[in-house]
Structures are given as C-alpha cells and as structure tokens.
Short mmCIF file of C-alpha atoms in Angstrom, two decimals:
data_model
loop_
_atom_site.label_atom_id
_atom_site.label_comp_id
_atom_site.label_asym_id
_atom_site.label_seq_id
_atom_site.Cartn_x
_atom_site.Cartn_y
_atom_site.Cartn_z
CA MET A 1375 -8.48 -5.76 24.12
CA LYS A 1376 -5.88 -8.48 24.62
CA ILE A 1377 -2.52 -7.35 23.25
CA ALA A 1378 0.83 -9.13 23.11
CA VAL A 1379 3.98 -6.99 22.95
CA LEU A 1380 7.17 -8.64 21.72
CA GLY A 1381 10.60 -7.36 22.76
CA GLY A 1382 12.39 -5.73 25.67
CA GLY A 1383 13.70 -2.43 24.32
CA ASN A 1384 12.53 1.17 24.52
CA GLY A 1385 9.66 0.75 22.08
CA SER A 1386 8.39 -2.52 23.53
CA PHE A 1387 8.31 -1.14 27.07
CA ALA A 1388 6.57 2.02 25.89
CA ALA A 1389 4.01 -0.10 24.05
CA ALA A 1390 3.36 -2.45 26.97
CA GLY A 1391 3.19 0.37 29.51
CA ASP A 1392 1.01 2.64 27.41
CA PHE A 1393 -1.43 -0.08 26.39
CA ALA A 1394 -1.80 -1.13 30.04
CA LEU A 1395 -2.29 2.51 31.00
CA SER A 1396 -5.14 2.65 28.47
CA GLY A 1397 -6.85 -0.33 30.08
CA HIS A 1398 -5.85 -3.14 27.71
CA GLU A 1399 -4.80 -6.60 28.89
CA VAL A 1400 -1.12 -6.71 28.02
CA ARG A 1401 1.27 -9.63 27.80
CA LEU A 1402 4.96 -8.88 27.36
CA TRP A 1403 7.22 -11.45 25.70
CA ARG A 1404 11.00 -11.32 26.03
CA ARG A 1405 13.39 -14.06 24.95
CA ASP A 1406 15.76 -13.62 27.92
CA ALA A 1407 14.57 -15.92 30.71
CA ALA A 1408 16.68 -14.17 33.35
CA GLN A 1409 15.19 -10.78 32.52
CA VAL A 1410 11.70 -12.26 32.56
CA ALA A 1411 12.34 -13.78 35.98
CA ALA A 1412 13.64 -10.45 37.29
CA HIS A 1413 10.61 -8.60 35.96
CA ARG A 1414 8.24 -11.10 37.52
CA ALA A 1415 10.08 -10.87 40.82
CA ALA A 1416 9.63 -7.10 40.69
CA GLY A 1417 5.87 -7.51 40.27
CA SER A 1418 5.42 -7.56 36.47
CA GLY A 1419 4.77 -3.84 36.39
CA ILE A 1420 6.10 -0.87 34.43
CA LEU A 1421 6.50 2.70 35.65
CA VAL A 1422 5.37 4.98 32.82
CA LYS A 1423 6.45 8.62 32.96
CA ASP A 1424 4.80 11.17 30.68
CA HIS A 1425 3.66 14.81 30.73
CA ASN A 1426 0.81 13.80 33.06
CA GLY A 1427 3.13 12.38 35.71
CA ARG A 1428 4.17 8.92 36.86
CA HIS A 1429 1.94 5.88 36.41
CA ASP A 1430 2.47 2.41 37.86
CA VAL A 1431 0.81 -0.13 35.57
CA LYS A 1432 0.55 -3.89 35.91
CA LEU A 1433 0.99 -6.25 32.99
CA ALA A 1434 -1.19 -9.35 32.74
CA LEU A 1435 1.82 -11.51 31.93
CA VAL A 1436 5.58 -11.33 31.45
CA THR A 1437 6.93 -14.45 29.76
CA ASN A 1438 9.54 -15.93 27.45
CA ASP A 1439 7.01 -18.46 26.15
CA MET A 1440 5.75 -17.18 22.79
CA ALA A 1441 2.71 -19.46 22.69
CA GLU A 1442 1.62 -18.25 26.12
CA ALA A 1443 2.17 -14.63 25.16
CA VAL A 1444 0.07 -14.57 21.99
CA ASP A 1445 -2.66 -17.13 22.76
CA GLY A 1446 -6.08 -15.49 22.46
CA THR A 1447 -4.74 -12.03 21.62
CA GLU A 1448 -6.22 -9.89 18.87
CA LEU A 1449 -3.19 -7.67 18.34
CA ILE A 1450 0.51 -8.60 18.42
CA VAL A 1451 2.82 -5.57 18.46
CA CYS A 1452 6.52 -6.00 17.73
CA PRO A 1453 8.52 -2.76 17.96
CA ALA A 1454 11.85 -4.65 17.99
CA PRO A 1455 14.62 -3.45 15.64
CA ALA A 1456 14.46 -4.74 12.08
CA PHE A 1457 17.59 -6.87 12.52
CA ALA A 1458 15.77 -8.86 15.24
CA GLN A 1459 12.66 -9.53 13.15
CA ALA A 1460 13.68 -12.76 11.44
CA ASP A 1461 14.34 -14.61 14.69
CA ILE A 1462 11.17 -13.32 16.35
CA ALA A 1463 9.11 -14.11 13.24
CA ARG A 1464 10.28 -17.74 13.29
CA LEU A 1465 9.32 -18.07 16.96
CA LEU A 1466 5.91 -16.50 16.37
CA ALA A 1467 5.04 -18.24 13.10
CA PRO A 1468 3.60 -21.54 14.42
CA HIS A 1469 1.33 -19.77 16.90
CA LEU A 1470 -0.59 -17.34 14.69
CA ARG A 1471 -4.35 -17.85 14.45
CA ASP A 1472 -7.15 -16.58 12.20
CA GLY A 1473 -7.94 -12.91 12.70
CA GLN A 1474 -4.78 -11.98 14.58
CA VAL A 1475 -2.99 -8.82 13.49
CA VAL A 1476 0.79 -8.45 13.71
CA PHE A 1477 1.72 -4.76 13.87
CA LEU A 1478 5.32 -3.69 13.30
CA PRO A 1479 5.97 -0.04 14.12
CA PRO A 1480 8.08 0.62 12.03
CA ALA A 1481 9.39 -2.37 10.09
CA THR A 1482 11.53 -1.77 6.96
CA PHE A 1483 9.18 -4.13 5.07
CA GLY A 1484 9.31 -6.56 7.98
CA SER A 1485 5.69 -7.44 7.26
CA MET A 1486 6.98 -9.71 4.53
CA ILE A 1487 9.44 -11.41 6.88
CA PHE A 1488 6.68 -12.26 9.37
CA ALA A 1489 4.27 -13.36 6.65
CA GLN A 1490 6.93 -15.50 4.96
CA ALA A 1491 7.84 -17.10 8.29
CA ALA A 1492 4.21 -18.15 8.83
CA ARG A 1493 4.06 -19.55 5.30
CA ASP A 1494 7.35 -21.41 5.73
CA ALA A 1495 6.10 -22.87 9.03
CA GLY A 1496 3.10 -24.31 7.20
CA ASN A 1497 0.73 -22.06 9.15
CA HIS A 1498 -2.18 -21.11 6.90
CA ALA A 1499 -4.04 -19.03 9.48
CA LYS A 1500 -5.71 -15.94 8.08
CA ALA A 1501 -3.56 -13.48 9.98
CA SER A 1502 -2.56 -10.05 8.70
CA PHE A 1503 0.63 -8.05 8.99
CA ALA A 1504 0.97 -4.28 9.09
CA GLU A 1505 3.63 -1.63 9.48
CA THR A 1506 3.84 2.12 9.94
CA GLY A 1507 6.29 4.96 9.43
CA THR A 1508 7.58 5.48 12.95
CA LEU A 1509 7.55 4.17 16.47
CA PRO A 1510 4.30 5.46 17.99
CA TRP A 1511 6.21 6.86 20.96
CA LEU A 1512 9.26 9.07 21.33
CA THR A 1513 10.59 7.14 24.28
CA ARG A 1514 13.56 5.94 26.31
CA LYS A 1515 13.82 3.45 29.16
CA HIS A 1516 14.98 5.04 32.42
CA GLY A 1517 15.44 1.79 34.27
CA PRO A 1518 14.87 -1.94 33.89
CA PHE A 1519 11.10 -1.55 34.38
CA GLU A 1520 10.67 2.19 33.84
CA VAL A 1521 10.00 4.06 30.60
CA ALA A 1522 9.62 7.75 29.74
CA ILE A 1523 7.23 8.71 26.92
CA THR A 1524 7.99 12.18 25.61
CA ILE A 1525 5.46 12.19 22.76
CA ARG A 1526 2.74 9.92 21.42
CA ALA A 1527 2.19 9.82 17.67
CA LYS A 1528 -0.76 11.75 16.30
CA ARG A 1529 -0.78 10.29 12.77
CA LEU A 1530 0.31 6.77 11.88
CA PRO A 1531 0.24 5.85 8.18
CA VAL A 1532 -0.31 2.08 8.10
CA GLY A 1533 0.16 -0.38 5.25
CA VAL A 1534 -1.23 -3.92 5.45
CA PHE A 1535 -0.25 -7.30 3.99
CA PRO A 1536 -2.23 -8.71 2.37
CA LEU A 1537 -4.06 -5.54 1.37
CA ASP A 1538 -7.37 -7.36 0.94
CA GLN A 1539 -7.43 -7.89 4.73
CA ALA A 1540 -6.80 -4.21 5.50
CA PRO A 1541 -10.28 -3.27 6.80
CA GLN A 1542 -10.20 -5.82 9.62
CA ALA A 1543 -6.54 -5.20 10.44
CA LEU A 1544 -6.96 -1.44 10.58
CA GLU A 1545 -10.01 -1.78 12.83
CA VAL A 1546 -8.02 -3.85 15.34
CA ILE A 1547 -4.97 -1.56 15.25
CA GLY A 1548 -7.25 1.46 15.53
CA ARG A 1549 -8.59 0.26 18.87
CA ALA A 1550 -5.06 0.37 20.24
CA PHE A 1551 -4.33 3.77 18.68
CA PRO A 1552 -7.64 5.69 18.66
CA ASP A 1553 -7.85 8.46 16.03
CA ALA A 1554 -4.20 8.01 14.97
CA ILE A 1555 -4.36 5.40 12.22
CA GLU A 1556 -4.31 6.52 8.57
CA PRO A 1557 -4.50 3.82 5.88
CA CYS A 1558 -1.72 4.19 3.30
CA GLY A 1559 -2.31 1.09 1.19
CA ASP A 1560 -0.18 -2.03 1.07
CA ALA A 1561 2.78 -3.05 3.21
CA LEU A 1562 5.39 -1.68 0.83
CA SER A 1563 3.71 1.72 0.99
CA GLY A 1564 3.93 1.45 4.77
CA ALA A 1565 7.60 0.50 4.53
CA LEU A 1566 8.31 3.53 2.34
CA MET A 1567 6.86 5.77 5.06
CA ASN A 1568 9.63 4.73 7.47
CA ALA A 1569 11.28 7.91 8.75
CA GLY A 1570 14.25 6.19 10.42
CA PRO A 1571 16.29 5.57 7.25
CA ILE A 1572 15.82 9.22 6.27
CA ILE A 1573 16.49 11.05 9.53
CA HIS A 1574 19.22 8.92 11.12
CA PRO A 1575 21.83 8.16 8.40
CA PRO A 1576 22.66 11.84 7.71
CA LEU A 1577 22.69 12.60 11.44
CA ILE A 1578 25.13 9.83 12.37
CA VAL A 1579 27.38 10.03 9.31
CA MET A 1580 27.64 13.82 9.19
CA ASN A 1581 28.11 13.95 12.98
CA ALA A 1582 30.56 11.04 13.14
CA GLY A 1583 33.35 13.23 14.54
CA PRO A 1584 31.51 14.63 17.58
CA ILE A 1585 29.73 11.30 18.14
CA GLU A 1586 33.10 9.57 18.57
CA HIS A 1587 34.74 12.51 20.39
CA PHE A 1588 32.18 13.26 23.08
CA GLU A 1589 30.99 10.78 25.70
CA ARG A 1590 27.40 11.77 24.88
CA TRP A 1591 26.06 13.70 21.92
CA ASP A 1592 22.54 14.78 20.95
CA ILE A 1593 22.28 14.29 17.19
CA HIS A 1594 18.86 15.96 17.25
CA LYS A 1595 20.00 19.14 19.02
CA GLU A 1596 23.55 20.29 18.25
CA GLY A 1597 23.70 17.67 15.52
CA THR A 1598 20.77 18.97 13.47
CA GLN A 1599 22.17 21.96 11.59
CA ALA A 1600 21.00 23.62 8.39
CA ALA A 1601 23.53 21.84 6.15
CA ILE A 1602 22.46 18.46 7.48
CA ARG A 1603 18.79 19.34 7.14
CA ARG A 1604 19.32 20.14 3.46
CA VAL A 1605 20.85 16.72 2.94
CA THR A 1606 18.00 15.07 4.85
CA ASP A 1607 15.44 16.81 2.64
CA ALA A 1608 17.29 15.66 -0.49
CA LEU A 1609 17.41 12.07 0.78
CA ASP A 1610 13.72 12.25 1.60
CA ALA A 1611 13.03 13.45 -1.94
CA GLU A 1612 14.53 10.18 -3.18
CA ARG A 1613 12.12 8.23 -0.95
CA ILE A 1614 9.13 10.22 -2.16
CA ALA A 1615 10.18 9.81 -5.81
CA VAL A 1616 10.22 6.02 -5.30
CA ARG A 1617 6.75 6.14 -3.75
CA GLU A 1618 5.39 8.18 -6.65
CA ALA A 1619 7.01 5.94 -9.27
CA LEU A 1620 5.26 2.95 -7.68
CA GLY A 1621 1.90 4.74 -7.80
CA TYR A 1622 1.54 5.54 -4.10
CA GLY A 1623 -0.29 8.79 -3.54
CA ALA A 1624 0.00 11.60 -1.03
CA PRO A 1625 0.32 12.23 1.82
CA HIS A 1626 3.95 11.10 1.74
CA PHE A 1627 4.71 12.50 5.22
CA PRO A 1628 7.86 14.42 4.19
CA LEU A 1629 10.29 14.61 7.07
CA ALA A 1630 10.52 18.39 6.70
CA HIS A 1631 7.09 18.60 8.36
CA HIS A 1632 8.60 17.09 11.52
CA TYR A 1633 10.65 20.26 11.94
CA ALA A 1634 8.09 22.78 10.65
CA ARG A 1635 6.01 25.04 12.88
CA GLU A 1636 3.25 25.40 10.29
CA GLY A 1637 1.80 23.46 7.37
CA GLU A 1638 0.86 19.79 7.33
CA ILE A 1639 1.08 18.03 10.70
CA TRP A 1640 3.65 15.23 10.74
CA MET A 1641 3.39 11.85 12.53
CA TYR A 1642 4.31 13.19 16.00
CA GLY A 1643 2.35 16.40 15.67
CA ARG A 1644 3.46 20.02 15.95
CA GLY A 1645 6.51 20.94 18.05
CA SER A 1646 7.70 17.35 18.49
CA HIS A 1647 11.32 18.08 17.58
CA ASP A 1648 11.61 20.73 20.29
CA ARG A 1649 10.06 18.47 22.90
CA LEU A 1650 12.43 15.68 21.91
CA THR A 1651 15.53 17.85 22.37
CA ASP A 1652 14.19 19.50 25.52
CA SER A 1653 13.78 16.09 27.18
CA GLY A 1654 17.54 15.44 27.19
CA ASP A 1655 16.89 11.73 26.68
CA TRP A 1656 18.59 11.72 23.28
CA ARG A 1657 21.90 13.06 24.61
CA GLU A 1658 23.40 9.61 24.58
CA ARG A 1659 26.40 7.49 23.77
CA ILE A 1660 26.28 6.11 20.25
CA VAL A 1661 28.73 3.41 19.18
CA LEU A 1662 28.57 3.95 15.44
CA THR A 1663 29.42 0.41 14.40
CA GLU A 1664 26.80 -1.14 16.67
CA HIS A 1665 23.90 1.28 17.14
CA ARG A 1666 20.57 0.54 15.53
CA TYR A 1667 20.76 3.88 13.67
CA MET A 1668 23.57 2.28 11.68
CA GLN A 1669 22.61 -1.40 11.66
CA GLU A 1670 18.86 -0.93 11.23
CA ASP A 1671 18.14 2.45 9.64
CA LEU A 1672 21.21 2.82 7.45
CA ARG A 1673 22.23 -0.74 6.58
CA LEU A 1674 18.75 -2.27 6.28
CA GLY A 1675 16.58 0.78 5.65
CA LEU A 1676 18.64 2.35 2.89
CA SER A 1677 19.43 -0.97 1.24
CA LEU A 1678 15.68 -1.54 0.97
CA LEU A 1679 15.14 1.94 -0.47
CA VAL A 1680 17.89 1.46 -3.06
CA SER A 1681 16.58 -1.98 -4.01
CA VAL A 1682 12.98 -0.85 -4.45
CA ALA A 1683 14.22 2.22 -6.33
CA GLY A 1684 15.84 -0.13 -8.81
CA LEU A 1685 12.48 -1.79 -9.46
CA ALA A 1686 10.87 1.64 -9.83
CA ALA A 1687 13.69 2.96 -12.07
CA VAL A 1688 14.40 5.89 -9.73
CA ALA A 1689 17.90 7.23 -9.05
CA THR A 1690 18.95 7.29 -5.38
CA PRO A 1691 22.50 8.72 -5.31
CA LEU A 1692 22.34 9.91 -1.71
CA ALA A 1693 20.97 6.64 -0.36
CA LYS A 1694 23.75 4.78 -2.19
CA ALA A 1695 26.36 7.23 -0.87
CA PHE A 1696 25.29 6.78 2.74
CA LEU A 1697 25.34 3.00 2.28
CA SER A 1698 28.92 3.25 1.02
CA ILE A 1699 30.07 5.56 3.82
CA GLY A 1700 28.25 3.58 6.52
CA GLY A 1701 29.84 0.39 5.26
CA ALA A 1702 33.27 2.04 5.35
CA VAL A 1703 32.70 3.15 8.94
CA CYS A 1704 31.82 -0.42 9.90
CA GLY A 1705 34.45 -2.09 7.73
CA GLU A 1706 31.79 -3.89 5.70
CA ASP A 1707 30.26 -3.75 2.23
CA PHE A 1708 26.72 -2.56 2.88
CA SER A 1709 25.88 -2.91 -0.81
CA GLN A 1710 25.88 -6.68 -0.28
CA GLY A 1711 23.08 -8.30 1.68
CA GLY A 1712 21.11 -5.86 3.76
CA ARG A 1713 17.37 -5.91 3.22
CA THR A 1714 16.61 -5.99 -0.46
CA LEU A 1715 14.01 -7.49 -2.73
CA LYS A 1716 16.59 -10.20 -3.44
CA THR A 1717 17.20 -11.10 0.22
CA LEU A 1718 13.42 -11.12 0.71
CA GLY A 1719 13.04 -13.55 -2.20
CA LEU A 1720 11.02 -11.06 -4.25
CA ASP A 1721 13.55 -10.08 -6.91
CA ASN A 1722 11.94 -12.37 -9.49
CA LEU A 1723 8.77 -10.25 -9.49
CA GLY A 1724 8.06 -7.31 -11.75
CA LYS A 1725 6.23 -4.26 -10.49
CA ALA A 1726 2.77 -5.57 -11.41
CA GLU A 1727 3.48 -9.03 -10.00
CA LEU A 1728 4.72 -7.56 -6.73
CA GLN A 1729 1.61 -5.41 -6.42
CA THR A 1730 -0.56 -8.48 -6.98
CA LEU A 1731 1.28 -10.33 -4.20
CA LEU A 1732 0.96 -7.36 -1.86
CA ARG A 1733 -2.78 -7.19 -2.54
CA ASN A 1734 -3.70 -10.88 -2.40
CA GLY A 1735 -1.00 -12.50 -0.28
CA PHE A 1736 0.71 -15.83 -0.89
#
C-alpha cells in the first residue's frame, strides 16, 4: 500500500520506518527543507531498532512538497502533536482526493481540524478522517534517521469522521495495522479514547519538583507512585463518565489496564509499562513550559475534555484543576482558548446536532 507519513518527530519516524519494514511504499513529508535535504543526502533511509534487532529500511520519498508526498496514496498518517495539526491540515487540504484516509494517532479531536480545513479550502473530495487513543508505537528517536520502537500497539480503538464512511476507512487503516484496529464509533468517541491527557498531566504536575531539579527524570518509573496512580484513575473516571453520558459504550480502555498484569488487555498489551521503563528511553529532560505533555496533553487535551463534559453535563473537577495548575506553571490562563467546542466552531450545536454532524459530515 502507498502511505504518506507527515511530520519529523518520534511518532512520524516510527510510522515511516515500521511501514517500510512491513513492505509498504512510504513517503515521508517534513516541512523543513534543510532536514529533508540532509535525509536525502544520507540515502532516505531509517534505521529501525526493535526487539528483533536493527533494520535498515529505505523510504520511497522524503520531501517537503505536500502534493508530491500524498499524490496517489491510500493512507495519510499524521502522528504530529496536536498543536501542529492546524498548519499541517491547511497544507494538506487542497491535495486530498476521493477515497483517501487521513489517520491521526492520536489527535485530540484533530479529525475535525483536518476535515474543516478541507471544507474551508473548497475541496469536496470524499476523504475520511480518523483518530485513535494512542500513538501505535512506544518510541523515541535515537538519531536524526534512527528510531527505537519499544512496543507496538495491540489494540487501537478508532473513530471515524464522517461515521458513514467508517467501513472503507477502517479497511484501509487495517491494512497498515493488521489485527489491531477496533472500531469505536465516531471521531469524538476516538478523541475521548486519547490516553495522553489522562496519563501525562498528573505525572508532570505532581512530579514538577524532581522534573525541574534533576537533569533527567523518568516520570513513568520513579514518577509513577501509588498516590499519583490514584489521581490518574480518578481523572480517567471523569473521561469515562463523559463517554457514557454521550452514549458511547464499552470498552472504554481505562488507563488502569495499562498497568495491570491481569484483566482486560490495554492498547499496548500486557506488560507494556515495565518494558517502557526498562528501555530507559523515557529518562529524559522535560522543560515543563514547552514539552508536548504540557502544551498538547494538558492544555489541549484537558480543555477538550472539560468542554465536551460541559455539553454532556458531567462534572470534571480534576481536569479543571490540572488546567488551572498547568496554566499557572506556564504563566498563562489555560481556561481560555485551548481546544474546545467553541474554538472548533461547534459550540452552537446541541448533543443531537453534533452527533448528526459526526455521522453525516458537513
């Protein structure tokens, strides 16, 4: 299958490398012309490291030309952080064609941003947009063209916009992720599966002292203690309550299953937390005011949860508290802006009207 991958971070390199390793024709788009030139000069390859060893894979194309990257592809995968989505969506919008699937893993309701960008560009192609609850790889780049994949996702709950195009979209995504895709309904359901806004805000806020004291700190190892886990479970309960109030059924993929050694298997499968901490790749420097855990998962992810909770008439005291504390850390008011139904232009819709839009599209 022909796949375009958009972005140059950990997730994008894992996607491009892993798809190429699986035999797909992969085109990697990055906006930075100098980085593209350097990658081409190095041979347009990626070194993928996983539990099976080291694999040199060759990409079909590395480019900063969006039209060239996505022309003729069936699947367009954009694992870029949520705060980069609007710019990428505007660049992609004119080039979408009938049948193409844009997959955002995960997205914080970014499906709507990409769909709105296509609409605003006057592009009426019958493309579909989908998002899931986590990045399909636990991964970190080890060099400019080298990526380590610690774990590949086993279960990926996927929501599609518009929902009436879900069968075709899920079939295309399923060819890239064999036996891992689990339909979870519409795009908002997919957005409310996002684990990032649940796991990361408690870990960075409640570990703010050691994060700023030590040069490197592993929030998932020393930083994941019983008191923090209890808070994470309570925050996750707010997410699940919002899902239930909107009529989304189980499985809700509670984050507690990520840590459990028995019971329902979570997105990364059994034992993933231990493998993550054992890798050492998450012992890293985190600049609290800049890191995507703060700017993506807390600022955007929790503002979306709080906003949707308002529509669903569900109380989210912890999500609001973390927004307030995160904003104080950054010297901003995170209750303003962020990613909300208002900033997405959807605040004029009631619950039934929003569900109709999610099902039928614009």
